[in-house]
PDB file of C-alpha atoms in Angstrom:
ATOM      1  CA  ASN A  17      30.728  -8.412  38.011  1.00 65.00           C
ATOM      2  CA  GLY A  18      28.143  -6.429  39.988  1.00 79.00           C
ATOM      3  CA  TRP A  19      25.594  -4.078  38.475  1.00 84.00           C
ATOM      4  CA  LEU A  20      27.890  -1.053  38.917  1.00 90.00           C
ATOM      5  CA  GLY A  21      30.412  -2.650  36.567  1.00 88.00           C
ATOM      6  CA  TRP A  22      34.151  -2.150  36.758  1.00 92.00           C
ATOM      7  CA  PRO A  23      35.775   0.840  38.483  1.00 96.00           C
ATOM      8  CA  THR A  24      36.810   3.502  36.002  1.00 97.00           C
ATOM      9  CA  GLY A  25      38.837   5.618  38.406  1.00 96.00           C
ATOM     10  CA  ASP A  26      40.803   5.429  41.640  1.00 98.00           C
ATOM     11  CA  GLU A  27      39.209   6.017  45.017  1.00 97.00           C
ATOM     12  CA  LEU A  28      39.331   9.741  45.724  1.00 97.00           C
ATOM     13  CA  THR A  29      39.617  11.245  49.177  1.00 97.00           C
ATOM     14  CA  VAL A  30      37.222  14.161  49.533  1.00 95.00           C
ATOM     15  CA  LYS A  31      36.343  16.412  52.425  1.00 95.00           C
ATOM     16  CA  GLY A  32      34.474  14.247  54.899  1.00 97.00           C
ATOM     17  CA  GLY A  33      34.785  10.960  53.031  1.00 98.00           C
ATOM     18  CA  ALA A  34      35.653   9.331  49.694  1.00 98.00           C
ATOM     19  CA  SER A  35      34.218   8.528  46.266  1.00 98.00           C
ATOM     20  CA  GLN A  36      34.932   6.158  43.387  1.00 98.00           C
ATOM     21  CA  THR A  37      33.591   6.110  39.838  1.00 98.00           C
ATOM     22  CA  PHE A  38      32.319   2.892  38.228  1.00 96.00           C
ATOM     23  CA  GLN A  39      30.967   2.120  34.765  1.00 91.00           C
ATOM     24  CA  HIS A  40      27.359   2.670  35.816  1.00 89.00           C
ATOM     25  CA  GLY A  41      27.552   5.149  38.685  1.00 95.00           C
ATOM     26  CA  VAL A  42      29.577   6.647  41.519  1.00 98.00           C
ATOM     27  CA  VAL A  43      29.871   5.362  45.093  1.00 98.00           C
ATOM     28  CA  PHE A  44      30.149   7.960  47.862  1.00 98.00           C
ATOM     29  CA  TRP A  45      31.298   7.102  51.410  1.00 98.00           C
ATOM     30  CA  SER A  46      31.545   8.908  54.722  1.00 98.00           C
ATOM     31  CA  PRO A  47      32.016   7.586  58.277  1.00 98.00           C
ATOM     32  CA  THR A  48      28.521   8.684  59.286  1.00 97.00           C
ATOM     33  CA  THR A  49      26.537   7.658  56.180  1.00 98.00           C
ATOM     34  CA  GLY A  50      28.404   4.595  54.903  1.00 98.00           C
ATOM     35  CA  ALA A  51      28.800   3.807  51.185  1.00 98.00           C
ATOM     36  CA  HIS A  52      25.958   4.405  48.721  1.00 97.00           C
ATOM     37  CA  PRO A  53      25.863   4.504  44.898  1.00 96.00           C
ATOM     38  CA  VAL A  54      24.319   7.357  42.936  1.00 96.00           C
ATOM     39  CA  VAL A  55      23.277   6.659  39.331  1.00 94.00           C
ATOM     40  CA  GLY A  56      21.231   7.854  36.365  1.00 93.00           C
ATOM     41  CA  THR A  57      19.580  11.254  36.342  1.00 94.00           C
ATOM     42  CA  THR A  58      19.990  11.460  40.124  1.00 96.00           C
ATOM     43  CA  LEU A  59      23.755  11.460  39.571  1.00 97.00           C
ATOM     44  CA  SER A  60      23.447  14.182  36.916  1.00 96.00           C
ATOM     45  CA  LYS A  61      21.505  16.421  39.311  1.00 97.00           C
ATOM     46  CA  TYR A  62      23.894  15.619  42.159  1.00 98.00           C
ATOM     47  CA  ALA A  63      26.846  16.558  39.946  1.00 98.00           C
ATOM     48  CA  ALA A  64      25.199  19.872  39.014  1.00 98.00           C
ATOM     49  CA  ALA A  65      24.924  20.597  42.750  1.00 98.00           C
ATOM     50  CA  ARG A  66      28.681  19.926  43.294  1.00 97.00           C
ATOM     51  CA  TYR A  67      28.343  16.364  44.567  1.00 98.00           C
ATOM     52  CA  GLU A  68      28.975  15.801  48.292  1.00 98.00           C
ATOM     53  CA  GLN A  69      30.483  19.274  48.713  1.00 97.00           C
ATOM     54  CA  GLY A  70      27.251  20.956  47.628  1.00 98.00           C
ATOM     55  CA  GLN A  71      23.899  21.535  49.262  1.00 98.00           C
ATOM     56  CA  TYR A  72      22.933  17.855  49.598  1.00 98.00           C
ATOM     57  CA  GLY A  73      25.966  16.356  51.332  1.00 98.00           C
ATOM     58  CA  PHE A  74      26.540  12.591  51.191  1.00 99.00           C
ATOM     59  CA  PRO A  75      23.853  10.050  50.231  1.00 99.00           C
ATOM     60  CA  VAL A  76      22.358   8.293  53.260  1.00 98.00           C
ATOM     61  CA  GLU A  77      20.651   5.415  51.400  1.00 97.00           C
ATOM     62  CA  ASP A  78      20.651   3.533  48.114  1.00 95.00           C
ATOM     63  CA  GLN A  79      17.978   4.682  45.689  1.00 92.00           C
ATOM     64  CA  THR A  80      15.080   2.215  45.553  1.00 86.00           C
ATOM     65  CA  GLY A  81      12.259   4.493  44.401  1.00 84.00           C
ATOM     66  CA  PRO A  82      11.709   7.735  42.482  1.00 88.00           C
ATOM     67  CA  SER A  83      14.065   9.720  44.750  1.00 93.00           C
ATOM     68  CA  GLN A  84      17.206   9.261  46.843  1.00 96.00           C
ATOM     69  CA  ARG A  85      17.827  10.729  50.301  1.00 97.00           C
ATOM     70  CA  PHE A  86      20.957  12.697  51.122  1.00 98.00           C
ATOM     71  CA  GLN A  87      22.127  14.323  54.362  1.00 98.00           C
ATOM     72  CA  HIS A  88      20.406  17.589  53.531  1.00 98.00           C
ATOM     73  CA  GLY A  89      17.546  16.705  51.218  1.00 98.00           C
ATOM     74  CA  SER A  90      16.342  14.372  48.482  1.00 98.00           C
ATOM     75  CA  ILE A  91      16.885  14.256  44.717  1.00 97.00           C
ATOM     76  CA  ALA A  92      14.266  12.851  42.359  1.00 94.00           C
ATOM     77  CA  GLY A  93      15.654  10.911  39.436  1.00 94.00           C
ATOM     78  CA  CYS A  94      15.562   7.722  37.412  1.00 93.00           C
ATOM     79  CA  GLY A  95      18.010   5.139  36.162  1.00 92.00           C
ATOM     80  CA  LYS A  96      18.696   1.487  36.996  1.00 93.00           C
ATOM     81  CA  ILE A  97      20.377  -0.403  39.806  1.00 90.00           C
ATOM     82  CA  GLY A  98      20.488  -4.141  40.380  1.00 90.00           C
ATOM     83  CA  TYR A  99      19.278  -6.289  37.464  1.00 94.00           C
ATOM     84  CA  GLN A 100      20.466  -5.161  34.045  1.00 95.00           C
ATOM     85  CA  ASN A 101      21.228  -6.732  30.678  1.00 95.00           C
ATOM     86  CA  PRO A 102      24.929  -7.253  29.936  1.00 92.00           C
ATOM     87  CA  GLY A 103      26.792  -4.636  27.946  1.00 88.00           C
ATOM     88  CA  GLY A 104      26.185  -4.788  24.201  1.00 94.00           C
ATOM     89  CA  PHE A 105      22.487  -5.579  24.664  1.00 97.00           C
ATOM     90  CA  PHE A 106      19.582  -3.137  24.969  1.00 98.00           C
ATOM     91  CA  GLN A 107      19.331  -1.840  28.546  1.00 96.00           C
ATOM     92  CA  VAL A 108      16.319  -1.420  30.842  1.00 97.00           C
ATOM     93  CA  SER A 109      15.678   1.706  32.921  1.00 96.00           C
ATOM     94  CA  SER A 110      13.146   3.423  35.131  1.00 96.00           C
ATOM     95  CA  CYS A 111      13.639   6.477  32.886  1.00 95.00           C
ATOM     96  CA  ASN A 112      11.178   7.093  30.069  1.00 96.00           C
ATOM     97  CA  VAL A 113      12.504   6.593  26.548  1.00 97.00           C
ATOM     98  CA  SER A 114      12.757   9.690  24.351  1.00 96.00           C
ATOM     99  CA  VAL A 115      11.888   9.257  20.672  1.00 97.00           C
ATOM    100  CA  PRO A 116      11.840  11.738  17.771  1.00 96.00           C
ATOM    101  CA  GLY A 117       8.855  14.079  18.029  1.00 94.00           C
ATOM    102  CA  GLY A 118       6.061  14.750  15.582  1.00 95.00           C
ATOM    103  CA  ALA A 119       3.013  12.750  14.616  1.00 94.00           C
ATOM    104  CA  PHE A 120       4.784   9.494  15.517  1.00 97.00           C
ATOM    105  CA  GLY A 121       6.523  10.802  18.631  1.00 97.00           C
ATOM    106  CA  TYR A 122       4.841   8.568  21.218  1.00 98.00           C
ATOM    107  CA  ALA A 123       6.711   6.177  23.524  1.00 98.00           C
ATOM    108  CA  SER A 124       5.071   4.201  26.318  1.00 99.00           C
ATOM    109  CA  PRO A 125       6.316   5.468  29.714  1.00 98.00           C
ATOM    110  CA  SER A 126       8.570   3.187  31.725  1.00 98.00           C
ATOM    111  CA  ARG A 127       6.645   1.328  34.404  1.00 97.00           C
ATOM    112  CA  ILE A 128       9.547  -0.374  36.196  1.00 97.00           C
ATOM    113  CA  SER A 129      11.223   0.871  39.369  1.00 94.00           C
ATOM    114  CA  ILE A 130      14.894   1.775  39.572  1.00 94.00           C
ATOM    115  CA  ASN A 131      15.608  -1.526  41.372  1.00 92.00           C
ATOM    116  CA  ALA A 132      13.246  -3.771  39.376  1.00 96.00           C
ATOM    117  CA  ASN A 133      14.354  -7.362  38.929  1.00 96.00           C
ATOM    118  CA  ARG A 134      14.137  -9.380  35.722  1.00 98.00           C
ATOM    119  CA  ASP A 135      10.703 -10.838  36.465  1.00 98.00           C
ATOM    120  CA  GLN A 136       9.313  -7.358  37.097  1.00 98.00           C
ATOM    121  CA  ALA A 137      10.746  -6.135  33.789  1.00 99.00           C
ATOM    122  CA  VAL A 138       9.181  -9.077  31.934  1.00 99.00           C
ATOM    123  CA  ASN A 139       5.849  -8.435  33.650  1.00 99.00           C
ATOM    124  CA  ALA A 140       5.928  -4.757  32.668  1.00 99.00           C
ATOM    125  CA  PHE A 141       6.717  -5.726  29.068  1.00 99.00           C
ATOM    126  CA  ILE A 142       3.836  -8.173  28.838  1.00 99.00           C
ATOM    127  CA  SER A 143       1.331  -6.028  30.734  1.00 99.00           C
ATOM    128  CA  ARG A 144       1.935  -3.199  28.272  1.00 99.00           C
ATOM    129  CA  ALA A 145       1.345  -5.587  25.372  1.00 99.00           C
ATOM    130  CA  TYR A 146      -1.975  -6.578  26.969  1.00 99.00           C
ATOM    131  CA  ASP A 147      -2.974  -2.896  26.938  1.00 99.00           C
ATOM    132  CA  TYR A 148      -2.997  -3.180  23.131  1.00 99.00           C
ATOM    133  CA  LEU A 149      -5.388  -6.128  22.882  1.00 99.00           C
ATOM    134  CA  GLY A 150      -8.024  -5.277  20.277  1.00 99.00           C
ATOM    135  CA  THR A 151      -6.036  -2.331  18.869  1.00 99.00           C
ATOM    136  CA  ARG A 152      -6.288  -2.287  15.086  1.00 99.00           C
ATOM    137  CA  TYR A 153      -3.401  -3.515  12.975  1.00 99.00           C
ATOM    138  CA  VAL A 154      -1.876  -0.752  10.838  1.00 99.00           C
ATOM    139  CA  TRP A 155       1.265  -1.483   8.816  1.00 98.00           C
ATOM    140  CA  ASP A 156       4.297   0.476  10.102  1.00 98.00           C
ATOM    141  CA  TYR A 157       2.373   2.007  13.012  1.00 98.00           C
ATOM    142  CA  ALA A 158       3.768   2.088  16.569  1.00 99.00           C
ATOM    143  CA  MET A 159       1.170   4.295  18.211  1.00 98.00           C
ATOM    144  CA  GLN A 160      -0.879   4.444  21.431  1.00 98.00           C
ATOM    145  CA  PRO A 161      -3.316   1.667  22.406  1.00 99.00           C
ATOM    146  CA  GLY A 162      -6.491   2.063  20.382  1.00 98.00           C
ATOM    147  CA  ASN A 163      -4.728   4.026  17.639  1.00 98.00           C
ATOM    148  CA  GLY A 164      -2.782   1.396  15.749  1.00 98.00           C
ATOM    149  CA  VAL A 165       0.288  -0.844  15.712  1.00 99.00           C
ATOM    150  CA  ASP A 166       1.852  -3.517  13.583  1.00 99.00           C
ATOM    151  CA  CYS A 167       3.795  -6.477  14.951  1.00 99.00           C
ATOM    152  CA  ALA A 168       7.113  -4.650  15.424  1.00 99.00           C
ATOM    153  CA  GLY A 169       5.317  -1.553  16.696  1.00 99.00           C
ATOM    154  CA  LEU A 170       3.685  -3.618  19.439  1.00 99.00           C
ATOM    155  CA  VAL A 171       7.092  -4.949  20.470  1.00 99.00           C
ATOM    156  CA  MET A 172       8.609  -1.441  20.488  1.00 99.00           C
ATOM    157  CA  GLN A 173       5.907   0.103  22.640  1.00 99.00           C
ATOM    158  CA  SER A 174       5.912  -2.838  25.047  1.00 99.00           C
ATOM    159  CA  LEU A 175       9.703  -2.671  25.450  1.00 99.00           C
ATOM    160  CA  TYR A 176       9.497   1.079  26.033  1.00 99.00           C
ATOM    161  CA  ALA A 177       7.437   0.220  29.138  1.00 99.00           C
ATOM    162  CA  THR A 178      10.675  -1.185  30.600  1.00 99.00           C
ATOM    163  CA  GLY A 179      12.618   1.973  29.746  1.00 98.00           C
ATOM    164  CA  MET A 180      14.437   0.115  26.966  1.00 98.00           C
ATOM    165  CA  ASN A 181      15.894   2.608  24.500  1.00 98.00           C
ATOM    166  CA  LEU A 182      15.830   0.791  21.154  1.00 98.00           C
ATOM    167  CA  GLN A 183      17.883   3.523  19.469  1.00 96.00           C
ATOM    168  CA  ASP A 184      17.293   3.296  15.711  1.00 96.00           C
ATOM    169  CA  TYR A 185      14.040   1.396  16.241  1.00 98.00           C
ATOM    170  CA  ASN A 186      11.455   4.094  16.919  1.00 98.00           C
ATOM    171  CA  PRO A 187       7.925   4.963  15.714  1.00 98.00           C
ATOM    172  CA  THR A 188       9.064   7.730  13.352  1.00 98.00           C
ATOM    173  CA  ALA A 189      11.719   5.616  11.620  1.00 98.00           C
ATOM    174  CA  HIS A 190       9.278   2.707  11.472  1.00 98.00           C
ATOM    175  CA  TRP A 191       6.840   4.845   9.464  1.00 98.00           C
ATOM    176  CA  TYR A 192       9.163   6.953   7.305  1.00 98.00           C
ATOM    177  CA  ASP A 193      12.341   4.892   6.781  1.00 98.00           C
ATOM    178  CA  PRO A 194      11.918   2.128   4.151  1.00 97.00           C
ATOM    179  CA  TRP A 195      14.517  -0.047   5.866  1.00 97.00           C
ATOM    180  CA  HIS A 196      12.659   0.196   9.180  1.00 98.00           C
ATOM    181  CA  SER A 197       9.339  -0.706   7.556  1.00 96.00           C
ATOM    182  CA  HIS A 198      10.552  -4.303   7.931  1.00 97.00           C
ATOM    183  CA  ASP A 199      11.599  -4.110  11.574  1.00 99.00           C
ATOM    184  CA  ALA A 200      10.335  -7.597  12.417  1.00 99.00           C
ATOM    185  CA  ASN A 201      12.996  -8.992  10.086  1.00 98.00           C
ATOM    186  CA  ASN A 202      15.544  -6.446  11.318  1.00 99.00           C
ATOM    187  CA  MET A 203      14.969  -7.458  14.940  1.00 99.00           C
ATOM    188  CA  SER A 204      15.328 -11.122  14.026  1.00 98.00           C
ATOM    189  CA  ASN A 205      18.911 -10.399  12.932  1.00 98.00           C
ATOM    190  CA  ASP A 206      19.837  -7.801  15.576  1.00 98.00           C
ATOM    191  CA  ARG A 207      22.505  -9.009  18.010  1.00 98.00           C
ATOM    192  CA  ARG A 208      21.475  -6.396  20.564  1.00 98.00           C
ATOM    193  CA  PHE A 209      18.880  -9.021  21.512  1.00 99.00           C
ATOM    194  CA  LEU A 210      20.101 -12.388  22.793  1.00 99.00           C
ATOM    195  CA  HIS A 211      19.140 -14.920  20.122  1.00 99.00           C
ATOM    196  CA  ILE A 212      18.168 -18.384  21.351  1.00 99.00           C
ATOM    197  CA  PRO A 213      16.775 -21.615  19.891  1.00 99.00           C
ATOM    198  CA  VAL A 214      12.980 -21.611  19.708  1.00 99.00           C
ATOM    199  CA  SER A 215      13.033 -24.759  21.856  1.00 98.00           C
ATOM    200  CA  GLN A 216      14.487 -22.703  24.741  1.00 99.00           C
ATOM    201  CA  ARG A 217      11.770 -20.030  24.638  1.00 99.00           C
ATOM    202  CA  GLN A 218      10.593 -18.435  27.881  1.00 99.00           C
ATOM    203  CA  ARG A 219       7.858 -16.010  28.851  1.00 99.00           C
ATOM    204  CA  GLY A 220       8.788 -12.543  27.579  1.00 99.00           C
ATOM    205  CA  ASP A 221      10.873 -13.751  24.628  1.00 99.00           C
ATOM    206  CA  LEU A 222      10.342 -12.639  21.037  1.00 99.00           C
ATOM    207  CA  ILE A 223       9.193 -15.245  18.516  1.00 99.00           C
ATOM    208  CA  PHE A 224      10.070 -14.598  14.884  1.00 99.00           C
ATOM    209  CA  TYR A 225       8.398 -15.692  11.657  1.00 99.00           C
ATOM    210  CA  PRO A 226       9.085 -14.508   8.093  1.00 98.00           C
ATOM    211  CA  GLY A 227       8.155 -10.809   8.216  1.00 98.00           C
ATOM    212  CA  HIS A 228       6.544 -11.103  11.653  1.00 99.00           C
ATOM    213  CA  VAL A 229       7.354 -10.976  15.374  1.00 99.00           C
ATOM    214  CA  ALA A 230       5.259 -11.961  18.405  1.00 99.00           C
ATOM    215  CA  ILE A 231       5.680 -11.865  22.196  1.00 99.00           C
ATOM    216  CA  TYR A 232       5.775 -15.227  23.945  1.00 99.00           C
ATOM    217  CA  LEU A 233       3.425 -15.660  26.921  1.00 99.00           C
ATOM    218  CA  GLY A 234       4.115 -19.304  27.785  1.00 99.00           C
ATOM    219  CA  ASN A 235       2.255 -22.538  27.037  1.00 99.00           C
ATOM    220  CA  ASP A 236       2.751 -21.950  23.281  1.00 99.00           C
ATOM    221  CA  GLN A 237       0.673 -18.743  23.449  1.00 99.00           C
ATOM    222  CA  VAL A 238       1.767 -15.417  21.953  1.00 99.00           C
ATOM    223  CA  ILE A 239       0.395 -11.901  21.908  1.00 99.00           C
ATOM    224  CA  GLU A 240       0.823 -10.294  18.507  1.00 99.00           C
ATOM    225  CA  ALA A 241      -0.372  -7.605  16.143  1.00 99.00           C
ATOM    226  CA  MET A 242      -1.889  -9.560  13.287  1.00 98.00           C
ATOM    227  CA  PRO A 243      -4.575  -8.233  10.907  1.00 98.00           C
ATOM    228  CA  PRO A 244      -7.144  -7.119  11.786  1.00 98.00           C
ATOM    229  CA  ARG A 245      -6.082  -6.416  15.423  1.00 99.00           C
ATOM    230  CA  VAL A 246      -3.830  -7.300  18.355  1.00 99.00           C
ATOM    231  CA  ARG A 247      -4.705 -10.765  19.652  1.00 99.00           C
ATOM    232  CA  ILE A 248      -3.581 -13.743  21.721  1.00 99.00           C
ATOM    233  CA  ALA A 249      -3.058 -16.895  19.662  1.00 99.00           C
ATOM    234  CA  ASN A 250      -1.218 -20.191  19.543  1.00 99.00           C
ATOM    235  CA  MET A 251       2.313 -19.716  18.230  1.00 99.00           C
ATOM    236  CA  TYR A 252       1.641 -22.434  15.649  1.00 98.00           C
ATOM    237  CA  ALA A 253      -1.797 -21.133  14.586  1.00 97.00           C
ATOM    238  CA  GLY A 254      -2.502 -21.506  10.875  1.00 94.00           C
ATOM    239  CA  ASN A 255       0.231 -24.139  10.551  1.00 96.00           C
ATOM    240  CA  ARG A 256       2.912 -21.458  10.842  1.00 98.00           C
ATOM    241  CA  HIS A 257       6.378 -22.254  12.155  1.00 97.00           C
ATOM    242  CA  PRO A 258       8.762 -19.889  13.966  1.00 99.00           C
ATOM    243  CA  THR A 259      12.102 -19.163  12.357  1.00 98.00           C
ATOM    244  CA  GLY A 260      13.844 -17.959  15.516  1.00 99.00           C
ATOM    245  CA  ALA A 261      13.573 -16.452  18.971  1.00 99.00           C
ATOM    246  CA  ALA A 262      15.291 -13.729  20.979  1.00 99.00           C
ATOM    247  CA  ARG A 263      15.447 -12.761  24.642  1.00 99.00           C
ATOM    248  CA  PRO A 264      15.137  -9.017  25.414  1.00 99.00           C
ATOM    249  CA  PHE A 265      15.645  -9.631  29.160  1.00 99.00           C
ATOM    250  CA  ILE A 266      18.730 -11.728  29.877  1.00 98.00           C
TER     251      ILE A 266
END
């Protein structure tokens, strides 16, 4: 039940120690270094260097920042340890999200650390949304602050700041794909977010209306892209009533 998930292979005896593969990484052990997991792009680079038998040797610490120390050097990489959404839901990461290139090929960089907890992920999500305050509303846009976003575009770019790869939701599809031009409605029905009663809303949840989505800040306040620009407003402003809510960070 830990963040590494279930083991996917037996413990292997290797020269100088042992290793075991889990769903979300590999644990390496030696008598002198102890046991430490290696995950994400750090694991990919470590594998390319022949794991513990290569130039780096065994890991000497868990990764808590942008690099991990080994017996004979450090490897820079990204990924996620500790807090994570359950399988089947969109995942957070310290890695930046890659989106299709071109005129709509922008994704906000991840601003969470590899060992960020849930509160830190929520804070990164909301702080990125605040960066868009005053940005003009443009239908089907999911662009940089100051350029233009619509309601779903604001949610996309703010979630990207937690390294959340939204897969088929991306700025290019949002502009060019007719189905994705209604991504607020699509998100309201997407089970890759945890859907909850509106009465159970918490800071960092998504609040849905017909054809619209907003980010909940607490105290009945939301930040949203609403013509003419991104604003903070009461979730019931204009006598509107939410139709649902979802939790991106579980």
